[in-house]
Amino acid sequence: MIEQLKTFVQVAESGSFSKAAEKLFISSTAVMKQMNLLEKQAGIPLFIRTNHGVRLTKAGISFIKDAKFMLQYFQESLIRMHQSAQVNRHIVRAGTSMLNPCKVLIDLWNGISDLYPQFGINIVHFEDDAHTLPTTYRMIGQSLDIIAGPFLTDNLKDYYRVLELGSYRVCFAVSRQHRLASRKTLSVKDLYGEKLAVVNGGGSAVIHDIRDFLIMNHPQIRIKDVPRLYDLDVFNRCEESNTVMLTLESWADIHPSLVTIPSNLDFAVPYGLIYPLHPSKEVEQFLEIIKEIQGNALPKVE
């Protein structure tokens, strides 16, 4: 069943049995057999087949998010099994995604991991989807120990603890076809006459301040409020509509058809680690080590 789910997701994302087969390194016939069996087991068509490829039916669209969740849950189950087998080693589960990469944590840890062999890090992938991200955050303390990323929700401290590691500069992203795409930097006045997408579904005070500053001081910019969380769909929509997007320097490589350009806005968004209000003893020890790294002194952990 797991292989069928993996194949289903790949076909849905590729829009073609043959393209999915290439990515999965199996034959197109094997892909079609798996999908035919899956539809038979489901008792309902999941794909609309055409001469130009396949697309999901309404039932398929409904199932795709559940399929991804089941694959993610299976991966987490494997991690938990491996953790139970390592009785003398404490495994910290770090969530990662394109918009919330754990690289900042891994880079810190790799520099001193040899000094603390009793700790290890397992990476747990999650999707940047505005609809499912709140559920992902609720996994912190359950199937996740830590998520690294920008703090774009000001009520985080009501539900989690945070360890700030630095801040990201605010930038603008434009389509590669946009008139401003060749610029090395952008001033606010360069955006006069443009539509600027401002995403603030998380209720970030920094984003609110930027929006208020622009409305008050630069009414020549048309603000397009996006009342949702940052996710890949927002990047896609801005590229397709040729809309300028308020973004962060850390997301420069998110979308290949968008160019991220530094701005002259004097604003920054803090980033760091998000973890449970009541972490386990082992996770707390791990975080104490990270805090000490930030202070340039290495602690002793018994």
PDB file of C-alpha atoms in Angstrom:
ATOM      1  CA  MET A   1       0.000   0.000   0.000  1.00  0.00           C
ATOM      2  CA  ILE A   2       2.850   2.408   0.793  1.00  0.00           C
ATOM      3  CA  GLU A   3       4.321   1.948  -2.684  1.00  0.00           C
ATOM      4  CA  GLN A   4       0.889   2.584  -4.207  1.00  0.00           C
ATOM      5  CA  LEU A   5       0.584   5.823  -2.230  1.00  0.00           C
ATOM      6  CA  LYS A   6       4.054   6.939  -3.326  1.00  0.00           C
ATOM      7  CA  THR A   7       3.176   6.171  -6.935  1.00  0.00           C
ATOM      8  CA  PHE A   8      -0.203   7.933  -6.640  1.00  0.00           C
ATOM      9  CA  VAL A   9       1.435  11.116  -5.327  1.00  0.00           C
ATOM     10  CA  GLN A  10       4.102  11.013  -8.040  1.00  0.00           C
ATOM     11  CA  VAL A  11       1.526  10.543 -10.818  1.00  0.00           C
ATOM     12  CA  ALA A  12      -0.582  13.386  -9.411  1.00  0.00           C
ATOM     13  CA  GLU A  13       2.432  15.712  -9.301  1.00  0.00           C
ATOM     14  CA  SER A  14       3.769  14.637 -12.715  1.00  0.00           C
ATOM     15  CA  GLY A  15       0.429  14.603 -14.521  1.00  0.00           C
ATOM     16  CA  SER A  16       1.556  11.559 -16.475  1.00  0.00           C
ATOM     17  CA  PHE A  17       2.048   7.837 -15.906  1.00  0.00           C
ATOM     18  CA  SER A  18       5.202   7.824 -18.043  1.00  0.00           C
ATOM     19  CA  LYS A  19       6.775  10.832 -16.301  1.00  0.00           C
ATOM     20  CA  ALA A  20       6.001   9.302 -12.920  1.00  0.00           C
ATOM     21  CA  ALA A  21       7.558   6.036 -14.068  1.00  0.00           C
ATOM     22  CA  GLU A  22      10.785   7.851 -15.019  1.00  0.00           C
ATOM     23  CA  LYS A  23      11.026   9.491 -11.605  1.00  0.00           C
ATOM     24  CA  LEU A  24      10.257   6.251  -9.790  1.00  0.00           C
ATOM     25  CA  PHE A  25      12.625   4.184 -11.974  1.00  0.00           C
ATOM     26  CA  ILE A  26       9.913   1.656 -12.836  1.00  0.00           C
ATOM     27  CA  SER A  27       8.000   0.908 -16.024  1.00  0.00           C
ATOM     28  CA  SER A  28       4.893   2.798 -17.141  1.00  0.00           C
ATOM     29  CA  THR A  29       3.044  -0.520 -17.118  1.00  0.00           C
ATOM     30  CA  ALA A  30       3.915  -1.034 -13.452  1.00  0.00           C
ATOM     31  CA  VAL A  31       2.670   2.467 -12.636  1.00  0.00           C
ATOM     32  CA  MET A  32      -0.639   1.901 -14.449  1.00  0.00           C
ATOM     33  CA  LYS A  33      -1.136  -1.481 -12.755  1.00  0.00           C
ATOM     34  CA  GLN A  34      -0.563   0.076  -9.324  1.00  0.00           C
ATOM     35  CA  MET A  35      -3.016   2.911 -10.027  1.00  0.00           C
ATOM     36  CA  ASN A  36      -5.639   0.580 -11.483  1.00  0.00           C
ATOM     37  CA  LEU A  37      -5.387  -1.569  -8.345  1.00  0.00           C
ATOM     38  CA  LEU A  38      -5.593   1.505  -6.093  1.00  0.00           C
ATOM     39  CA  GLU A  39      -8.739   2.711  -7.876  1.00  0.00           C
ATOM     40  CA  LYS A  40     -10.214  -0.798  -7.614  1.00  0.00           C
ATOM     41  CA  GLN A  41      -9.521  -0.873  -3.878  1.00  0.00           C
ATOM     42  CA  ALA A  42     -10.955   2.645  -3.465  1.00  0.00           C
ATOM     43  CA  GLY A  43     -14.009   1.743  -5.534  1.00  0.00           C
ATOM     44  CA  ILE A  44     -13.943   5.105  -7.298  1.00  0.00           C
ATOM     45  CA  PRO A  45     -11.911   6.713 -10.124  1.00  0.00           C
ATOM     46  CA  LEU A  46      -9.018   8.857  -8.924  1.00  0.00           C
ATOM     47  CA  PHE A  47      -7.717   9.987 -12.337  1.00  0.00           C
ATOM     48  CA  ILE A  48      -9.157  11.436 -15.518  1.00  0.00           C
ATOM     49  CA  ARG A  49      -7.138   9.878 -18.335  1.00  0.00           C
ATOM     50  CA  THR A  50      -6.619  11.852 -21.565  1.00  0.00           C
ATOM     51  CA  ASN A  51      -4.307  11.698 -24.573  1.00  0.00           C
ATOM     52  CA  HIS A  52      -2.284  14.508 -22.975  1.00  0.00           C
ATOM     53  CA  GLY A  53      -1.796  12.876 -19.595  1.00  0.00           C
ATOM     54  CA  VAL A  54      -3.834  12.454 -16.430  1.00  0.00           C
ATOM     55  CA  ARG A  55      -5.389  14.752 -13.874  1.00  0.00           C
ATOM     56  CA  LEU A  56      -7.105  14.102 -10.586  1.00  0.00           C
ATOM     57  CA  THR A  57     -10.841  13.644 -10.218  1.00  0.00           C
ATOM     58  CA  LYS A  58     -12.582  15.432  -7.336  1.00  0.00           C
ATOM     59  CA  ALA A  59     -12.111  12.258  -5.317  1.00  0.00           C
ATOM     60  CA  GLY A  60      -8.419  12.215  -6.265  1.00  0.00           C
ATOM     61  CA  ILE A  61      -7.997  15.838  -5.182  1.00  0.00           C
ATOM     62  CA  SER A  62      -9.621  14.988  -1.868  1.00  0.00           C
ATOM     63  CA  PHE A  63      -7.362  11.945  -1.429  1.00  0.00           C
ATOM     64  CA  ILE A  64      -4.006  13.532  -2.350  1.00  0.00           C
ATOM     65  CA  LYS A  65      -3.531  15.378   0.959  1.00  0.00           C
ATOM     66  CA  ASP A  66      -4.482  12.265   2.929  1.00  0.00           C
ATOM     67  CA  ALA A  67      -2.038  10.213   0.858  1.00  0.00           C
ATOM     68  CA  LYS A  68       0.784  12.652   1.623  1.00  0.00           C
ATOM     69  CA  PHE A  69      -0.163  12.634   5.300  1.00  0.00           C
ATOM     70  CA  MET A  70      -0.148   8.822   5.413  1.00  0.00           C
ATOM     71  CA  LEU A  71       3.286   8.728   3.770  1.00  0.00           C
ATOM     72  CA  GLN A  72       4.574  11.298   6.234  1.00  0.00           C
ATOM     73  CA  TYR A  73       3.081   9.361   9.152  1.00  0.00           C
ATOM     74  CA  PHE A  74       4.669   6.143   7.867  1.00  0.00           C
ATOM     75  CA  GLN A  75       8.043   7.872   7.695  1.00  0.00           C
ATOM     76  CA  GLU A  76       7.604   9.149  11.240  1.00  0.00           C
ATOM     77  CA  SER A  77       6.689   5.634  12.378  1.00  0.00           C
ATOM     78  CA  LEU A  78       9.935   4.314  10.897  1.00  0.00           C
ATOM     79  CA  ILE A  79      11.820   7.025  12.743  1.00  0.00           C
ATOM     80  CA  ARG A  80      10.134   6.097  16.011  1.00  0.00           C
ATOM     81  CA  MET A  81      11.037   2.438  15.460  1.00  0.00           C
ATOM     82  CA  HIS A  82      14.671   3.358  14.876  1.00  0.00           C
ATOM     83  CA  GLN A  83      14.610   5.560  17.961  1.00  0.00           C
ATOM     84  CA  SER A  84      13.333   2.731  20.146  1.00  0.00           C
ATOM     85  CA  ALA A  85      16.217   0.573  18.933  1.00  0.00           C
ATOM     86  CA  GLN A  86      18.804   3.151  19.990  1.00  0.00           C
ATOM     87  CA  VAL A  87      18.361   2.935  23.743  1.00  0.00           C
ATOM     88  CA  ASN A  88      21.653   4.627  24.555  1.00  0.00           C
ATOM     89  CA  ARG A  89      21.279   7.476  22.106  1.00  0.00           C
ATOM     90  CA  HIS A  90      18.909  10.436  22.296  1.00  0.00           C
ATOM     91  CA  ILE A  91      17.385  11.314  18.941  1.00  0.00           C
ATOM     92  CA  VAL A  92      16.067  14.841  18.393  1.00  0.00           C
ATOM     93  CA  ARG A  93      13.406  14.996  15.673  1.00  0.00           C
ATOM     94  CA  ALA A  94      13.796  18.183  13.615  1.00  0.00           C
ATOM     95  CA  GLY A  95      11.061  19.178  11.177  1.00  0.00           C
ATOM     96  CA  THR A  96      12.069  20.595   7.818  1.00  0.00           C
ATOM     97  CA  SER A  97      10.382  22.026   4.717  1.00  0.00           C
ATOM     98  CA  MET A  98      11.271  24.377   1.877  1.00  0.00           C
ATOM     99  CA  LEU A  99      10.118  27.449   3.809  1.00  0.00           C
ATOM    100  CA  ASN A 100      11.273  26.158   7.185  1.00  0.00           C
ATOM    101  CA  PRO A 101      14.577  24.413   6.445  1.00  0.00           C
ATOM    102  CA  CYS A 102      16.438  22.898   9.389  1.00  0.00           C
ATOM    103  CA  LYS A 103      19.818  23.701   7.771  1.00  0.00           C
ATOM    104  CA  VAL A 104      20.466  26.449  10.307  1.00  0.00           C
ATOM    105  CA  LEU A 105      20.216  23.859  13.110  1.00  0.00           C
ATOM    106  CA  ILE A 106      22.222  21.219  11.249  1.00  0.00           C
ATOM    107  CA  ASP A 107      25.010  23.690  10.510  1.00  0.00           C
ATOM    108  CA  LEU A 108      25.238  24.590  14.199  1.00  0.00           C
ATOM    109  CA  TRP A 109      25.185  20.977  15.324  1.00  0.00           C
ATOM    110  CA  ASN A 110      27.643  19.602  12.785  1.00  0.00           C
ATOM    111  CA  GLY A 111      30.337  21.845  14.184  1.00  0.00           C
ATOM    112  CA  ILE A 112      30.251  20.189  17.611  1.00  0.00           C
ATOM    113  CA  SER A 113      28.368  16.896  17.176  1.00  0.00           C
ATOM    114  CA  ASP A 114      31.550  14.841  17.794  1.00  0.00           C
ATOM    115  CA  LEU A 115      31.648  16.240  21.334  1.00  0.00           C
ATOM    116  CA  TYR A 116      28.152  14.944  22.114  1.00  0.00           C
ATOM    117  CA  PRO A 117      27.829  11.439  20.599  1.00  0.00           C
ATOM    118  CA  GLN A 118      24.846  10.710  22.874  1.00  0.00           C
ATOM    119  CA  PHE A 119      22.700  12.965  20.697  1.00  0.00           C
ATOM    120  CA  GLY A 120      21.573  12.510  17.115  1.00  0.00           C
ATOM    121  CA  ILE A 121      19.199  14.340  14.791  1.00  0.00           C
ATOM    122  CA  ASN A 122      16.511  12.779  12.633  1.00  0.00           C
ATOM    123  CA  ILE A 123      14.992  14.925   9.893  1.00  0.00           C
ATOM    124  CA  VAL A 124      11.205  14.807   9.475  1.00  0.00           C
ATOM    125  CA  HIS A 125       9.862  16.418   6.308  1.00  0.00           C
ATOM    126  CA  PHE A 126       6.572  18.314   6.245  1.00  0.00           C
ATOM    127  CA  GLU A 127       4.734  20.216   3.522  1.00  0.00           C
ATOM    128  CA  ASP A 128       4.460  24.012   3.262  1.00  0.00           C
ATOM    129  CA  ASP A 129       0.695  24.076   2.865  1.00  0.00           C
ATOM    130  CA  ALA A 130      -1.305  26.914   4.451  1.00  0.00           C
ATOM    131  CA  HIS A 131      -4.138  24.500   5.212  1.00  0.00           C
ATOM    132  CA  THR A 132      -2.053  21.831   6.938  1.00  0.00           C
ATOM    133  CA  LEU A 133       0.701  23.913   8.602  1.00  0.00           C
ATOM    134  CA  PRO A 134      -1.361  24.545  11.775  1.00  0.00           C
ATOM    135  CA  THR A 135      -1.687  20.766  12.141  1.00  0.00           C
ATOM    136  CA  THR A 136       2.053  20.383  11.599  1.00  0.00           C
ATOM    137  CA  TYR A 137       2.788  22.852  14.384  1.00  0.00           C
ATOM    138  CA  ARG A 138       0.556  20.859  16.716  1.00  0.00           C
ATOM    139  CA  MET A 139       2.895  17.914  16.101  1.00  0.00           C
ATOM    140  CA  ILE A 140       5.657  19.728  18.003  1.00  0.00           C
ATOM    141  CA  GLY A 141       6.190  17.738  21.183  1.00  0.00           C
ATOM    142  CA  GLN A 142       4.511  14.668  19.702  1.00  0.00           C
ATOM    143  CA  SER A 143       6.070  13.444  16.444  1.00  0.00           C
ATOM    144  CA  LEU A 144       8.404  16.469  16.196  1.00  0.00           C
ATOM    145  CA  ASP A 145      10.724  17.990  18.795  1.00  0.00           C
ATOM    146  CA  ILE A 146      11.886  21.127  16.982  1.00  0.00           C
ATOM    147  CA  ILE A 147      11.044  23.205  13.936  1.00  0.00           C
ATOM    148  CA  ALA A 148      13.548  25.760  12.669  1.00  0.00           C
ATOM    149  CA  GLY A 149      12.355  28.767  10.720  1.00  0.00           C
ATOM    150  CA  PRO A 150      11.250  32.417  10.738  1.00  0.00           C
ATOM    151  CA  PHE A 151       8.897  33.572  13.503  1.00  0.00           C
ATOM    152  CA  LEU A 152       5.934  34.805  11.460  1.00  0.00           C
ATOM    153  CA  THR A 153       3.263  34.116  14.065  1.00  0.00           C
ATOM    154  CA  ASP A 154       3.358  36.374  17.107  1.00  0.00           C
ATOM    155  CA  ASN A 155       1.284  34.100  19.319  1.00  0.00           C
ATOM    156  CA  LEU A 156       3.881  31.324  19.105  1.00  0.00           C
ATOM    157  CA  LYS A 157       4.939  31.943  22.700  1.00  0.00           C
ATOM    158  CA  ASP A 158       1.402  31.189  23.876  1.00  0.00           C
ATOM    159  CA  TYR A 159       1.773  27.581  22.763  1.00  0.00           C
ATOM    160  CA  TYR A 160       5.514  26.925  22.330  1.00  0.00           C
ATOM    161  CA  ARG A 161       8.921  28.060  23.483  1.00  0.00           C
ATOM    162  CA  VAL A 162      11.298  29.699  21.028  1.00  0.00           C
ATOM    163  CA  LEU A 163      15.055  30.085  20.817  1.00  0.00           C
ATOM    164  CA  GLU A 164      15.982  33.025  18.616  1.00  0.00           C
ATOM    165  CA  LEU A 165      19.111  32.469  16.529  1.00  0.00           C
ATOM    166  CA  GLY A 166      19.123  35.557  14.301  1.00  0.00           C
ATOM    167  CA  SER A 167      17.001  37.518  11.847  1.00  0.00           C
ATOM    168  CA  TYR A 168      16.285  37.553   8.116  1.00  0.00           C
ATOM    169  CA  ARG A 169      16.259  40.693   5.984  1.00  0.00           C
ATOM    170  CA  VAL A 170      13.015  41.608   4.262  1.00  0.00           C
ATOM    171  CA  CYS A 171      13.252  41.499   0.463  1.00  0.00           C
ATOM    172  CA  PHE A 172      11.056  41.745  -2.616  1.00  0.00           C
ATOM    173  CA  ALA A 173      10.498  38.888  -5.074  1.00  0.00           C
ATOM    174  CA  VAL A 174       9.513  39.461  -8.706  1.00  0.00           C
ATOM    175  CA  SER A 175       8.981  37.281 -11.751  1.00  0.00           C
ATOM    176  CA  ARG A 176      12.032  36.905 -13.990  1.00  0.00           C
ATOM    177  CA  GLN A 177       9.915  38.627 -16.671  1.00  0.00           C
ATOM    178  CA  HIS A 178       9.210  41.638 -14.461  1.00  0.00           C
ATOM    179  CA  ARG A 179      10.620  45.074 -15.378  1.00  0.00           C
ATOM    180  CA  LEU A 180      12.532  45.163 -12.060  1.00  0.00           C
ATOM    181  CA  ALA A 181      14.020  41.651 -12.285  1.00  0.00           C
ATOM    182  CA  SER A 182      17.490  42.839 -13.316  1.00  0.00           C
ATOM    183  CA  ARG A 183      17.918  45.199 -10.362  1.00  0.00           C
ATOM    184  CA  LYS A 184      20.494  44.355  -7.686  1.00  0.00           C
ATOM    185  CA  THR A 185      18.565  46.205  -4.962  1.00  0.00           C
ATOM    186  CA  LEU A 186      15.122  47.787  -4.776  1.00  0.00           C
ATOM    187  CA  SER A 187      14.021  50.892  -2.951  1.00  0.00           C
ATOM    188  CA  VAL A 188      10.413  51.319  -1.919  1.00  0.00           C
ATOM    189  CA  LYS A 189       9.976  54.044  -4.537  1.00  0.00           C
ATOM    190  CA  ASP A 190      10.911  51.546  -7.251  1.00  0.00           C
ATOM    191  CA  LEU A 191       7.596  49.852  -6.508  1.00  0.00           C
ATOM    192  CA  TYR A 192       5.449  52.902  -7.225  1.00  0.00           C
ATOM    193  CA  GLY A 193       2.592  51.824  -9.462  1.00  0.00           C
ATOM    194  CA  GLU A 194       3.165  48.152  -8.637  1.00  0.00           C
ATOM    195  CA  LYS A 195       0.958  45.719  -6.753  1.00  0.00           C
ATOM    196  CA  LEU A 196       2.705  44.297  -3.671  1.00  0.00           C
ATOM    197  CA  ALA A 197       1.473  41.042  -2.104  1.00  0.00           C
ATOM    198  CA  VAL A 198       1.765  41.170   1.692  1.00  0.00           C
ATOM    199  CA  VAL A 199       1.163  37.816   3.373  1.00  0.00           C
ATOM    200  CA  ASN A 200       0.164  37.930   7.021  1.00  0.00           C
ATOM    201  CA  GLY A 201      -2.090  35.052   7.892  1.00  0.00           C
ATOM    202  CA  GLY A 202       0.122  34.394  10.897  1.00  0.00           C
ATOM    203  CA  GLY A 203      -0.489  37.787  12.467  1.00  0.00           C
ATOM    204  CA  SER A 204       3.152  38.895  12.434  1.00  0.00           C
ATOM    205  CA  ALA A 205       3.724  42.298  14.058  1.00  0.00           C
ATOM    206  CA  VAL A 206       6.723  42.875  11.760  1.00  0.00           C
ATOM    207  CA  ILE A 207       4.626  42.299   8.646  1.00  0.00           C
ATOM    208  CA  HIS A 208       1.864  44.507  10.083  1.00  0.00           C
ATOM    209  CA  ASP A 209       4.409  47.281  10.704  1.00  0.00           C
ATOM    210  CA  ILE A 210       5.761  47.007   7.153  1.00  0.00           C
ATOM    211  CA  ARG A 211       2.248  47.161   5.718  1.00  0.00           C
ATOM    212  CA  ASP A 212       1.296  50.192   7.843  1.00  0.00           C
ATOM    213  CA  PHE A 213       4.562  51.935   6.968  1.00  0.00           C
ATOM    214  CA  LEU A 214       3.986  51.481   3.239  1.00  0.00           C
ATOM    215  CA  ILE A 215       0.333  52.547   3.350  1.00  0.00           C
ATOM    216  CA  MET A 216       1.133  55.659   5.367  1.00  0.00           C
ATOM    217  CA  ASN A 217       4.299  56.761   3.577  1.00  0.00           C
ATOM    218  CA  HIS A 218       4.030  55.238   0.107  1.00  0.00           C
ATOM    219  CA  PRO A 219       0.389  55.195  -1.048  1.00  0.00           C
ATOM    220  CA  GLN A 220       1.673  54.910  -4.643  1.00  0.00           C
ATOM    221  CA  ILE A 221       2.151  51.176  -3.964  1.00  0.00           C
ATOM    222  CA  ARG A 222      -0.998  49.061  -4.218  1.00  0.00           C
ATOM    223  CA  ILE A 223      -1.018  46.677  -1.266  1.00  0.00           C
ATOM    224  CA  LYS A 224      -2.604  43.280  -1.912  1.00  0.00           C
ATOM    225  CA  ASP A 225      -3.380  41.696   1.445  1.00  0.00           C
ATOM    226  CA  VAL A 226      -3.013  37.905   1.459  1.00  0.00           C
ATOM    227  CA  PRO A 227      -4.820  36.659   4.604  1.00  0.00           C
ATOM    228  CA  ARG A 228      -3.101  33.289   4.783  1.00  0.00           C
ATOM    229  CA  LEU A 229       0.217  31.744   5.739  1.00  0.00           C
ATOM    230  CA  TYR A 230       3.225  31.766   3.456  1.00  0.00           C
ATOM    231  CA  ASP A 231       3.248  28.599   1.378  1.00  0.00           C
ATOM    232  CA  LEU A 232       4.414  27.533  -2.089  1.00  0.00           C
ATOM    233  CA  ASP A 233       1.029  28.375  -3.612  1.00  0.00           C
ATOM    234  CA  VAL A 234       1.556  32.051  -2.709  1.00  0.00           C
ATOM    235  CA  PHE A 235       4.888  32.055  -4.561  1.00  0.00           C
ATOM    236  CA  ASN A 236       3.250  30.417  -7.589  1.00  0.00           C
ATOM    237  CA  ARG A 237       0.381  32.911  -7.676  1.00  0.00           C
ATOM    238  CA  CYS A 238       2.699  35.921  -7.446  1.00  0.00           C
ATOM    239  CA  GLU A 239       4.847  34.601 -10.288  1.00  0.00           C
ATOM    240  CA  GLU A 240       1.819  33.857 -12.488  1.00  0.00           C
ATOM    241  CA  SER A 241       0.206  37.267 -11.884  1.00  0.00           C
ATOM    242  CA  ASN A 242       3.505  39.218 -12.149  1.00  0.00           C
ATOM    243  CA  THR A 243       2.847  40.619  -8.664  1.00  0.00           C
ATOM    244  CA  VAL A 244       5.713  41.823  -6.469  1.00  0.00           C
ATOM    245  CA  MET A 245       5.923  39.808  -3.261  1.00  0.00           C
ATOM    246  CA  LEU A 246       7.187  40.737   0.187  1.00  0.00           C
ATOM    247  CA  THR A 247       9.551  37.918   1.122  1.00  0.00           C
ATOM    248  CA  LEU A 248      12.678  37.001   3.109  1.00  0.00           C
ATOM    249  CA  GLU A 249      16.306  36.621   2.085  1.00  0.00           C
ATOM    250  CA  SER A 250      16.266  32.985   3.235  1.00  0.00           C
ATOM    251  CA  TRP A 251      13.661  32.143   0.566  1.00  0.00           C
ATOM    252  CA  ALA A 252      15.748  33.327  -2.399  1.00  0.00           C
ATOM    253  CA  ASP A 253      15.849  29.857  -3.979  1.00  0.00           C
ATOM    254  CA  ILE A 254      12.274  28.763  -3.293  1.00  0.00           C
ATOM    255  CA  HIS A 255      10.829  29.447  -6.747  1.00  0.00           C
ATOM    256  CA  PRO A 256      13.058  29.157  -9.852  1.00  0.00           C
ATOM    257  CA  SER A 257      10.984  31.724 -11.782  1.00  0.00           C
ATOM    258  CA  LEU A 258      11.144  34.385  -9.078  1.00  0.00           C
ATOM    259  CA  VAL A 259      14.074  36.697  -8.380  1.00  0.00           C
ATOM    260  CA  THR A 260      14.582  37.747  -4.749  1.00  0.00           C
ATOM    261  CA  ILE A 261      16.029  41.272  -4.504  1.00  0.00           C
ATOM    262  CA  PRO A 262      17.250  43.001  -1.318  1.00  0.00           C
ATOM    263  CA  SER A 263      15.161  45.993  -0.260  1.00  0.00           C
ATOM    264  CA  ASN A 264      15.912  49.220   1.574  1.00  0.00           C
ATOM    265  CA  LEU A 265      13.215  48.468   4.145  1.00  0.00           C
ATOM    266  CA  ASP A 266      14.635  48.703   7.660  1.00  0.00           C
ATOM    267  CA  PHE A 267      12.783  45.642   8.902  1.00  0.00           C
ATOM    268  CA  ALA A 268      13.884  42.113   9.801  1.00  0.00           C
ATOM    269  CA  VAL A 269      12.058  38.940  10.833  1.00  0.00           C
ATOM    270  CA  PRO A 270      13.569  36.862  13.654  1.00  0.00           C
ATOM    271  CA  TYR A 271      14.240  33.174  13.106  1.00  0.00           C
ATOM    272  CA  GLY A 272      15.233  30.290  15.319  1.00  0.00           C
ATOM    273  CA  LEU A 273      13.926  27.117  16.930  1.00  0.00           C
ATOM    274  CA  ILE A 274      10.362  26.370  17.994  1.00  0.00           C
ATOM    275  CA  TYR A 275       9.920  23.642  20.602  1.00  0.00           C
ATOM    276  CA  PRO A 276       7.356  22.453  23.196  1.00  0.00           C
ATOM    277  CA  LEU A 277       6.470  24.355  26.356  1.00  0.00           C
ATOM    278  CA  HIS A 278       7.485  21.226  28.256  1.00  0.00           C
ATOM    279  CA  PRO A 279      10.222  19.458  26.254  1.00  0.00           C
ATOM    280  CA  SER A 280      11.645  16.125  27.346  1.00  0.00           C
ATOM    281  CA  LYS A 281      14.763  16.145  29.520  1.00  0.00           C
ATOM    282  CA  GLU A 282      16.869  15.031  26.542  1.00  0.00           C
ATOM    283  CA  VAL A 283      15.520  17.719  24.216  1.00  0.00           C
ATOM    284  CA  GLU A 284      16.060  20.323  26.909  1.00  0.00           C
ATOM    285  CA  GLN A 285      19.693  19.210  27.275  1.00  0.00           C
ATOM    286  CA  PHE A 286      20.140  19.365  23.503  1.00  0.00           C
ATOM    287  CA  LEU A 287      18.748  22.908  23.401  1.00  0.00           C
ATOM    288  CA  GLU A 288      21.009  23.985  26.253  1.00  0.00           C
ATOM    289  CA  ILE A 289      23.949  22.919  24.095  1.00  0.00           C
ATOM    290  CA  ILE A 290      22.609  25.004  21.190  1.00  0.00           C
ATOM    291  CA  LYS A 291      22.179  28.004  23.491  1.00  0.00           C
ATOM    292  CA  GLU A 292      25.753  27.667  24.648  1.00  0.00           C
ATOM    293  CA  ILE A 293      26.990  27.438  21.073  1.00  0.00           C
ATOM    294  CA  GLN A 294      25.313  30.796  20.505  1.00  0.00           C
ATOM    295  CA  GLY A 295      27.244  32.079  23.519  1.00  0.00           C
ATOM    296  CA  ASN A 296      30.513  30.594  22.191  1.00  0.00           C
ATOM    297  CA  ALA A 297      30.983  28.282  25.155  1.00  0.00           C
ATOM    298  CA  LEU A 298      30.345  24.534  25.134  1.00  0.00           C
ATOM    299  CA  PRO A 299      28.520  23.049  28.136  1.00  0.00           C
ATOM    300  CA  LYS A 300      29.075  19.706  29.794  1.00  0.00           C
ATOM    301  CA  VAL A 301      26.152  17.330  29.558  1.00  0.00           C
ATOM    302  CA  GLU A 302      26.160  14.222  31.737  1.00  0.00           C
TER     303      GLU A 302
END
